Tab-separated table of C-alpha atoms and ligand atoms in Angstrom:
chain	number	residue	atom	x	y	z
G	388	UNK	CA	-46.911	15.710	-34.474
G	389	UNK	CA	-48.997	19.010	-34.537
G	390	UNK	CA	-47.106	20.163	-31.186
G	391	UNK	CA	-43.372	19.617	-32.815
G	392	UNK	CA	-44.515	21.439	-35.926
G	393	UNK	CA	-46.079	23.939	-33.313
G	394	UNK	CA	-42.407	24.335	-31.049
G	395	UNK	CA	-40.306	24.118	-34.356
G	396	UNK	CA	-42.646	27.019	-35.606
G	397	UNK	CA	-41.966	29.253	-32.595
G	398	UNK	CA	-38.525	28.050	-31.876
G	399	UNK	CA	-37.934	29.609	-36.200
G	400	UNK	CA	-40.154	33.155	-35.198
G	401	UNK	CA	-38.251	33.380	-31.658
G	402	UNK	CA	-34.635	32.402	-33.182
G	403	UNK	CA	-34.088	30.414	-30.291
G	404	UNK	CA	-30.849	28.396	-29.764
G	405	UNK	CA	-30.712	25.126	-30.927
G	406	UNK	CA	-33.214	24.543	-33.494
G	407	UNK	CA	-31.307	23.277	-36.817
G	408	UNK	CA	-30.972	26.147	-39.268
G	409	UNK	CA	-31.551	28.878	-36.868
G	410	UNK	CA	-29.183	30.008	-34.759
G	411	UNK	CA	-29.836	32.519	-32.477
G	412	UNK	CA	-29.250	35.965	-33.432
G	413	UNK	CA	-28.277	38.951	-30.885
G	414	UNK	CA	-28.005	42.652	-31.350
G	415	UNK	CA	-26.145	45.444	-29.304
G	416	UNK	CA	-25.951	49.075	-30.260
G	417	UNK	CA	-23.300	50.993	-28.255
G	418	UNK	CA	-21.570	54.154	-28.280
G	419	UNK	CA	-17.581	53.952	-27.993
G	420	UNK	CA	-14.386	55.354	-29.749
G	421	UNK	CA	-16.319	58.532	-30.621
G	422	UNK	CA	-19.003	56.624	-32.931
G	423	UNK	CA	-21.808	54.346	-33.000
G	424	UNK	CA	-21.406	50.661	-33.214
G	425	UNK	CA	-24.012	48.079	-34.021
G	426	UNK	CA	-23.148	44.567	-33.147
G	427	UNK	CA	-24.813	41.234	-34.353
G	428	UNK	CA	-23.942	37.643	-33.539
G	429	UNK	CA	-25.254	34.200	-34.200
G	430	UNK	CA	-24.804	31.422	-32.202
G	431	UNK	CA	-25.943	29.527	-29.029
G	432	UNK	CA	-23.840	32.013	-27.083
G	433	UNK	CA	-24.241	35.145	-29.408
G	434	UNK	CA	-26.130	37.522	-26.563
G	435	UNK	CA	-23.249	36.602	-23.913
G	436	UNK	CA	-20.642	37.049	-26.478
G	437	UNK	CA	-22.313	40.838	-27.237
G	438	UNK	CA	-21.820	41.583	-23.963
G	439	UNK	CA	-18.339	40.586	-23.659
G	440	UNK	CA	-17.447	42.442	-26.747
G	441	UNK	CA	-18.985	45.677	-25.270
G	442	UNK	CA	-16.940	45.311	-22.281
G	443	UNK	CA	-13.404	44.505	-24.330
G	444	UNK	CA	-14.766	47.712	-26.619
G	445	UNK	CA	-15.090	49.981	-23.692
G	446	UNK	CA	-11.796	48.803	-22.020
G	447	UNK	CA	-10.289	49.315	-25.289
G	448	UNK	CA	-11.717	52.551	-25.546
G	449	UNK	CA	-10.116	53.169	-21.812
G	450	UNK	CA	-6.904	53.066	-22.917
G	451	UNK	CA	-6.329	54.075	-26.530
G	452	UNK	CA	-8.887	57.391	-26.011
G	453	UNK	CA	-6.331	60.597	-26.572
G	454	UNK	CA	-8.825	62.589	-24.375
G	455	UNK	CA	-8.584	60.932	-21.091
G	456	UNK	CA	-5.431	62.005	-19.181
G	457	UNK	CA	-5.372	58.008	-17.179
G	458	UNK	CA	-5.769	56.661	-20.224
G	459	UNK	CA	-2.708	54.590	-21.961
G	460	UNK	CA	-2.163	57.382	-24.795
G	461	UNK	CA	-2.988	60.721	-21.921
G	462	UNK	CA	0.092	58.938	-19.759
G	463	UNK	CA	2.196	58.579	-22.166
G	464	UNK	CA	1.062	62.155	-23.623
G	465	UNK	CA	1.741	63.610	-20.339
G	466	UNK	CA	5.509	61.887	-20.659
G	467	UNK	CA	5.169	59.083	-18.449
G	468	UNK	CA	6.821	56.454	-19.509
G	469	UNK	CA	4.768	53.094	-19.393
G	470	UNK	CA	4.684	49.106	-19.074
G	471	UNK	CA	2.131	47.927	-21.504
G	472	UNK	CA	0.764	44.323	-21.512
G	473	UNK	CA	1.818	42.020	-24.297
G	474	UNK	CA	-1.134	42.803	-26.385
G	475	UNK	CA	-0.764	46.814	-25.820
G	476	UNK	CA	3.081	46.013	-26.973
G	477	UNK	CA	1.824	44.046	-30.423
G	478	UNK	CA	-0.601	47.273	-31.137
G	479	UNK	CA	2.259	49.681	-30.794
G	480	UNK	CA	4.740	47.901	-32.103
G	481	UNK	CA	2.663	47.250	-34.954
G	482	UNK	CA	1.414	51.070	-35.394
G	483	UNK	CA	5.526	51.764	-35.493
G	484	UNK	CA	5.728	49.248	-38.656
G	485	UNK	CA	2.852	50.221	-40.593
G	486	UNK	CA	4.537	53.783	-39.744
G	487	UNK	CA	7.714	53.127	-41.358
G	488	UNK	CA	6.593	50.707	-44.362
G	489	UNK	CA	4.367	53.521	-45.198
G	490	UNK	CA	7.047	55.996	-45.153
G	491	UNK	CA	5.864	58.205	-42.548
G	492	UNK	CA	2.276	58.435	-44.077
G	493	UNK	CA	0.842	56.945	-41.040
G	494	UNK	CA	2.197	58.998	-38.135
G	495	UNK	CA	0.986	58.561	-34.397
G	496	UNK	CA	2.599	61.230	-33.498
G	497	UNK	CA	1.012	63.514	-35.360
G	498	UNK	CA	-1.662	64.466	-32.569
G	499	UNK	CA	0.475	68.451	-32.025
G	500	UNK	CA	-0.812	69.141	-36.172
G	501	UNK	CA	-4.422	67.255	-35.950
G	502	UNK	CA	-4.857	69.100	-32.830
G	503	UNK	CA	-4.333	72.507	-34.109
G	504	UNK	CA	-7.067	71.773	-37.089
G	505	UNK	CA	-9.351	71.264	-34.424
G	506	UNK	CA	-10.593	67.335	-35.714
G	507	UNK	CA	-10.209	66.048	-31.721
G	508	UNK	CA	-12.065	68.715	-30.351
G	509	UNK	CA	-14.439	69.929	-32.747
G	510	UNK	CA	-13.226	73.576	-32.650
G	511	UNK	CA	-12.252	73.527	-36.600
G	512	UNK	CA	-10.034	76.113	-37.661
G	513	UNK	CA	-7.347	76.834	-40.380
G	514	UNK	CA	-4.243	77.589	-38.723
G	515	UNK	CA	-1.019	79.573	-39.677
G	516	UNK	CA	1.482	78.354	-41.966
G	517	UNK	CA	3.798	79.463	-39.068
G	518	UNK	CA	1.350	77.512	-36.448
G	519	UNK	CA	1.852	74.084	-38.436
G	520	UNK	CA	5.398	74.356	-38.920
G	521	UNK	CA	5.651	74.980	-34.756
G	522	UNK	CA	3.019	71.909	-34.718
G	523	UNK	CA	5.231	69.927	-37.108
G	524	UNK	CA	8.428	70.204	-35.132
G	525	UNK	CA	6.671	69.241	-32.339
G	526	UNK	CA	6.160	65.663	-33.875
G	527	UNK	CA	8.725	63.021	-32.152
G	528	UNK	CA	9.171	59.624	-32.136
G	529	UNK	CA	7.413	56.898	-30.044
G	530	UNK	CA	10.119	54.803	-28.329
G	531	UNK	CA	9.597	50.819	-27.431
G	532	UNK	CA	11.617	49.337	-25.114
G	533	UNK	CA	10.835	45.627	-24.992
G	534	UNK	CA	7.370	45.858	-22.838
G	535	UNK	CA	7.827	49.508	-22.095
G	536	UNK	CA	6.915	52.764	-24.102
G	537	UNK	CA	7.835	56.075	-23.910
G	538	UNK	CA	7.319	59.393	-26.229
G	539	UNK	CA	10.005	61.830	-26.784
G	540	UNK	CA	9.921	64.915	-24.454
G	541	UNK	CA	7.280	67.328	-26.046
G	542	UNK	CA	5.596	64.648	-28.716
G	543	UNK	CA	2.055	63.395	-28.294
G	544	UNK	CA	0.453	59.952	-29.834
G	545	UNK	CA	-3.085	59.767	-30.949
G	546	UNK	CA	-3.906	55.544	-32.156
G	547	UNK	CA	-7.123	57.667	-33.173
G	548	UNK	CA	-6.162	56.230	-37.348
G	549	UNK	CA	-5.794	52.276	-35.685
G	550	UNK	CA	-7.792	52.111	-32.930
G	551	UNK	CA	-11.549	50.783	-34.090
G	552	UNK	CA	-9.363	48.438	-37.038
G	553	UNK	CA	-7.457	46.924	-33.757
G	554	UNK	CA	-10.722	46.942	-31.792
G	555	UNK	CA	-12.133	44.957	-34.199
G	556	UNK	CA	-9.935	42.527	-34.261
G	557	UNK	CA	-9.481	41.637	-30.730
G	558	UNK	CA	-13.595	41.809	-30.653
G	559	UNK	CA	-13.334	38.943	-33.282
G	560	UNK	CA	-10.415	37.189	-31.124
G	561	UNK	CA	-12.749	37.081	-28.717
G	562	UNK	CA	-15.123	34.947	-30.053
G	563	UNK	CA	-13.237	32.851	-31.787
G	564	UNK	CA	-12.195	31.587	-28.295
G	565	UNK	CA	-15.140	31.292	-27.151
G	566	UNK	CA	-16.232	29.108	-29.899
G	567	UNK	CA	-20.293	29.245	-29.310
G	568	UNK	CA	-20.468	31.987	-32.038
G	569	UNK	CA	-20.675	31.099	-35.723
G	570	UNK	CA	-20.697	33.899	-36.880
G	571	UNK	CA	-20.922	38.041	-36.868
G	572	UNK	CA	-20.628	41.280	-38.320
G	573	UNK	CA	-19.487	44.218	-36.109
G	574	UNK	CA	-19.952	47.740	-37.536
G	575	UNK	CA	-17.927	49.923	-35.435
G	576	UNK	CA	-18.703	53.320	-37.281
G	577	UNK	CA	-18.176	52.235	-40.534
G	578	UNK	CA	-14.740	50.218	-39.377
G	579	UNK	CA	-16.626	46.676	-40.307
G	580	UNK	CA	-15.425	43.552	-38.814
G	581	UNK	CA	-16.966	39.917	-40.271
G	582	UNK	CA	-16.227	37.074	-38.032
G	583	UNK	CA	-17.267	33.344	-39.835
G	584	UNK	CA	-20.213	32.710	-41.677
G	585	UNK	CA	-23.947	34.107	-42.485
G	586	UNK	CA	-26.352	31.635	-40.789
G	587	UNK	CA	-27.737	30.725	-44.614
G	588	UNK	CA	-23.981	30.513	-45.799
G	589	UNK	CA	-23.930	32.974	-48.440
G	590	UNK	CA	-21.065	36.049	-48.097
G	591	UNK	CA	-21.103	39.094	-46.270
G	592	UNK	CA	-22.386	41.971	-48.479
G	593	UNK	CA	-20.342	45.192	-46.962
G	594	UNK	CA	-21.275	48.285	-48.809
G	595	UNK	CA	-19.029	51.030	-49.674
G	596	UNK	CA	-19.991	54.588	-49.122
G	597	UNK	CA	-19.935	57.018	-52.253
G	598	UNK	CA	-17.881	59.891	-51.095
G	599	UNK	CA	-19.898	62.124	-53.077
G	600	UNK	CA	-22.961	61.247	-52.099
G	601	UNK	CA	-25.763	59.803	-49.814
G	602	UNK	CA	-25.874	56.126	-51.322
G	603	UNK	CA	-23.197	53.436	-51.864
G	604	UNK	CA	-20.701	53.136	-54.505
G	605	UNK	CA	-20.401	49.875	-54.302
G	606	UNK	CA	-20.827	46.582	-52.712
G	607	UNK	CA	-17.742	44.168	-51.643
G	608	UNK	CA	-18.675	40.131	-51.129
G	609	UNK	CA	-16.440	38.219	-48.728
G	610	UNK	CA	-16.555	34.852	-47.028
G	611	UNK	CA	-15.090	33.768	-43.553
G	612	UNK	CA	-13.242	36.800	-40.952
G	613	UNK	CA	-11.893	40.016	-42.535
G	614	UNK	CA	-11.419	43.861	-41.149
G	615	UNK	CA	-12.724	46.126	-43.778
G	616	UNK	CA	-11.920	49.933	-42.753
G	617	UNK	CA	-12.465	52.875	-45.019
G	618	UNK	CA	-11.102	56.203	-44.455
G	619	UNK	CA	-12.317	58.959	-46.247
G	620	UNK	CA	-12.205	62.386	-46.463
G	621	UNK	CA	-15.972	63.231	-46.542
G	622	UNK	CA	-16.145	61.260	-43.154
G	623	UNK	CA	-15.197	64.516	-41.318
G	624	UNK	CA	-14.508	67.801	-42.348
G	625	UNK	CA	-15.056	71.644	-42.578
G	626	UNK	CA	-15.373	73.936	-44.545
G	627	UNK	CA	-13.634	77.576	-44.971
G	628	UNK	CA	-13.766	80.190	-47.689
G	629	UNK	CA	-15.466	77.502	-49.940
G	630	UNK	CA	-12.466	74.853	-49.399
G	631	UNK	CA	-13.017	71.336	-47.404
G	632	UNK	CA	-10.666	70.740	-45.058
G	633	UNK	CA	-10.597	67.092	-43.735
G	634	UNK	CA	-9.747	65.096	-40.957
G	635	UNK	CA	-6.449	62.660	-42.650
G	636	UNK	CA	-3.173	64.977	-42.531
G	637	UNK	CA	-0.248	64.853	-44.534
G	638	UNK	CA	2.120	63.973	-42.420
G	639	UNK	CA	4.698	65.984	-44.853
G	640	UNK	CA	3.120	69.454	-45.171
G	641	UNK	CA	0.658	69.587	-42.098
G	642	UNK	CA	-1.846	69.783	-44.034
G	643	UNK	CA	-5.243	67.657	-45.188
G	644	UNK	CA	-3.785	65.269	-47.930
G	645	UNK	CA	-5.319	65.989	-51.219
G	646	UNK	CA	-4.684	62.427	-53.082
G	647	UNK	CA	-6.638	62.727	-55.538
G	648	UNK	CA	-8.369	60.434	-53.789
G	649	UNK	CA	-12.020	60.358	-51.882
G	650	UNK	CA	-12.026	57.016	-50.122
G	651	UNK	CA	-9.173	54.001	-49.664
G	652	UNK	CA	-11.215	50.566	-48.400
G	653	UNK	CA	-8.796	47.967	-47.005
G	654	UNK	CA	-9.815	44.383	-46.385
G	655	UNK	CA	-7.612	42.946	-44.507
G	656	UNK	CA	-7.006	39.762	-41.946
G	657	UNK	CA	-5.953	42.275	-39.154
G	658	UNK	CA	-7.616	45.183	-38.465
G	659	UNK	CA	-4.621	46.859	-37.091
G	660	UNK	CA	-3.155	46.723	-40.673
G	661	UNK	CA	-6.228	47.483	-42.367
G	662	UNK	CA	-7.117	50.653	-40.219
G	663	UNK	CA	-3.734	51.904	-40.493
G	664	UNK	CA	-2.803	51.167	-44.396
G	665	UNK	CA	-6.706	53.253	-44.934
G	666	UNK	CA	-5.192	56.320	-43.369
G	667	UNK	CA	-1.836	55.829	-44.760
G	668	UNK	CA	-2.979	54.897	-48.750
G	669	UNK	CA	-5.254	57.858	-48.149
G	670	UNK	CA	-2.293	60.033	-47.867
G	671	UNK	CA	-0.067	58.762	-50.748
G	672	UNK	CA	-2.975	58.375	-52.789
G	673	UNK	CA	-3.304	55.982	-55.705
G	674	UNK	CA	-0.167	55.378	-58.161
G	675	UNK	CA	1.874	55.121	-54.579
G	676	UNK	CA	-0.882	52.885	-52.911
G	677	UNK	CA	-0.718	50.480	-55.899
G	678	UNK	CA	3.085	50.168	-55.914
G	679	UNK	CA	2.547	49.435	-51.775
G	680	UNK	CA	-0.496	46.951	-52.892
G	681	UNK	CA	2.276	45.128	-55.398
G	682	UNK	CA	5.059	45.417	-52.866
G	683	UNK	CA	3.121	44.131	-49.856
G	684	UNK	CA	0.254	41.788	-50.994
G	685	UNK	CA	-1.021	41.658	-47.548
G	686	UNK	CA	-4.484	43.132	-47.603
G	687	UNK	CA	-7.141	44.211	-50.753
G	688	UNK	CA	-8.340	47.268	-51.549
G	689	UNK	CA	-10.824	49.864	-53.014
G	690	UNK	CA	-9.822	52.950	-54.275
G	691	UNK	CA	-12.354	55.959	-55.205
G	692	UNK	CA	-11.029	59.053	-56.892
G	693	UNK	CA	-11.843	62.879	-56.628
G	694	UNK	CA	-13.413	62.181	-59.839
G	695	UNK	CA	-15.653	58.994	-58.742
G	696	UNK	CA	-13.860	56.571	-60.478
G	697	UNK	CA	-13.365	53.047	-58.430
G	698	UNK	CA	-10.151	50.641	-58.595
G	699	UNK	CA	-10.045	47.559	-57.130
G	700	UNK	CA	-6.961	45.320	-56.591
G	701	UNK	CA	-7.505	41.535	-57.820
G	702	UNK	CA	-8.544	39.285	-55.344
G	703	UNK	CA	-12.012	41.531	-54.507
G	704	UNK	CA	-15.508	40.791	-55.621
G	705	UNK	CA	-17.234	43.941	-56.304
G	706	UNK	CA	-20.961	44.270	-57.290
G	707	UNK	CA	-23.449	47.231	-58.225
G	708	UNK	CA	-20.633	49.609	-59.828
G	709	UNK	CA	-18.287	49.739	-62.987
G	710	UNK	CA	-14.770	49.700	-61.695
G	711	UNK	CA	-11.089	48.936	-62.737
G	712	UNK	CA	-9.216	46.136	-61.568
G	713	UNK	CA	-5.614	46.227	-60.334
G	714	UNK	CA	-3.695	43.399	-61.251
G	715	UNK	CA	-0.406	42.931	-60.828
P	771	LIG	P1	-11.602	57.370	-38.795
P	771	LIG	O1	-11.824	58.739	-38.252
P	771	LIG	O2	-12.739	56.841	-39.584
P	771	LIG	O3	-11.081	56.395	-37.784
P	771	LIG	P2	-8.969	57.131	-39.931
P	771	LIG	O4	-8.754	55.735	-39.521
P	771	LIG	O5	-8.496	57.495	-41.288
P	771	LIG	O6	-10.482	57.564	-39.874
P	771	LIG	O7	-8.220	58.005	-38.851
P	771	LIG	C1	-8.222	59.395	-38.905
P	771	LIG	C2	-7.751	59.925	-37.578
P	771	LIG	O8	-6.378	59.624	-37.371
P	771	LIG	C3	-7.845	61.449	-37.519
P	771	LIG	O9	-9.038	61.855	-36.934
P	771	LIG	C4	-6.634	61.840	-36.691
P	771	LIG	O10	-6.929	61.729	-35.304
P	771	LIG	C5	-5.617	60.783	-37.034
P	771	LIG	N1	-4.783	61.111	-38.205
P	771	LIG	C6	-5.003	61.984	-39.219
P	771	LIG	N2	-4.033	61.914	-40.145
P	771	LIG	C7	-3.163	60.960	-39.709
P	771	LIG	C8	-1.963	60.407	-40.221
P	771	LIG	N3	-1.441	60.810	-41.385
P	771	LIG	N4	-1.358	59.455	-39.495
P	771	LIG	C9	-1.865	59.023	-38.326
P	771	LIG	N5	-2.987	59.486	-37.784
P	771	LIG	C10	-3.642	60.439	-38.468
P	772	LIG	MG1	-7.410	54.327	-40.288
């Protein structure tokens, strides 16, 4: 009797597998897609699973990476044109929908204009009006032929506003097939992915950055496998001559969008759609991203204005803030 108390005991401090109640729990910290990631799992195979979802991460990172001249976007940048594998096609294809439904707001194109602001390089800068509209012109059309893509001579793609949203949900693919995860919550720079349950059942507790400050403005509650992706202008920036320039472009003057809006938070079922529809909603800020929200009832969202006020559409649980709720 004393021994099973004793091995339940240490089986409960060490988290080991097996031992009712308390699955095992695994932790991975990485560095991918330009930002830190923090990883946890639960489940008999949660530590193997980690590692398999690094790997995926870092292939993913392989080919969507707008840096690396052998990666999918540098060979396409470079105008090769370029057999993709099925799930390459769906993320592409997919990009090109969210890209029209959103009227342009989400452009992959756009990597000539985000270029010349300096966000991939770091080398921040305001450019000429005449120096945007050259950049602007520059921005073609990304051409899908069945299983094979090509850019138009002169344009360049950056997946840079869809990537982590479709990382995340191939990461959570992943272990749904392997089935000896119950659950997890992967934080891939503030790009968070939930995948099943808590071990003690009760929901995920995702908190929402205040854009104007150090805390949170809020907290969101969900239950089950979601991509939640915020995109926000205080997430990168710089600042000239006393005015912040951020890293979202408008894909209609060249320049940061000024919304009205701080931060757009999308839960959604796919990350690809939640990653891109943050951008995007960013962009058209929030009496056009509510007419989307009615029109296309596919995701949630959180809205924060310049001013700090929060809107929520209807089917989200929100907790330690005052906010509006959307209906329909
Ligand atoms: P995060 O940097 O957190 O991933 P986003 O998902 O909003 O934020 O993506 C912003 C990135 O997408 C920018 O750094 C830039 O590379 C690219 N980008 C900026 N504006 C647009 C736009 N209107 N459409 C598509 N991509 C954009
Ligand atoms: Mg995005």
């Amino acid at each position: 009797m004393k021994k099973t108390i004793i091995l339940l005991l240490l089986c409960l401090s060490l988290g080991l597998p097996g031992c009712a109640g308390n699955p095992a729990q695994a932790e991975r910290q990485l560095f991918a897609m330009d930002t830190v990631m923090t990883l946890t799992a639960w489940g008999s195979g949660a530590e193997e699973a980690l590692a398999e979802v690094e790997t995926l991460l870092f292939s993913l990172e392989d080919q969507l990476s707008v840096t690396r001249e052998s990666s999918l976007v540098g060979r396409l940048n470079q105008g090769q044109t370029v057999e993709l594998t099925p799930e390459l096609t769906r993320l592409l294809a997919g990009t090109l929908a969210l890209s029209q439904k959103t009227g342009g707001a989400l452009e992959p194109c756009l990597y000539p204009v985000t270029k010349l602001w300096g966000f991939t390089t770091g080398d921040y800068r305001v450019p000429e009006p005449a120096e945007i509209q050259a950049a602007q012109a520059q921005v073609g059309r990304l051409h899908l032929d069945g299983d094979t893509a090509y850019l138009d001579p002169g344009s360049q793609l950056d997946l840079g506003a869809v990537g982590k949203g479709w990382a995340g949900s191939q990461a959570a693919a992943l272990l749904q097939a392997r089935q000896d995860v119950t659950g997890a919550l992967l934080n891939l720079g503030g790009n968070v992915q939930t995948y099943g349950a808590k071990p003690d059942g009760s929901a995920w507790t995702i908190g929402i950055q205040d854009p104007a400050g150090e805390g949170l403005a809020g907290v969101l509650h969900l239950t089950g496998t979601w991509a939640v992706v915020t995109s926000g202008g205080y997430e990168r920036y710089f600042t000239q001559d006393g005015v912040d320039y951020c890293h979202i472009i408008d894909p209609a003057t060249g320049y940061p969008a000024r919304s009205g809006l701080a931060s757009v938070t999308v839960v959604a079922e796919d990350g690809l759609t939640a990653d891109g529809l943050s951008t995007a909603l960013y962009v058209l800020g929030l009496e056009a991203a509510l007419d989307y929200w009615r029109e296309n009832r596919d995701f949630q969202a959180v809205f924060i204005t310049d001013a700090g006020e929060i809107y929520a559409t209807a089917g989200l649980e929100l907790s330690q803030c005052s906010y509006h709720t959307v209906e329909d």
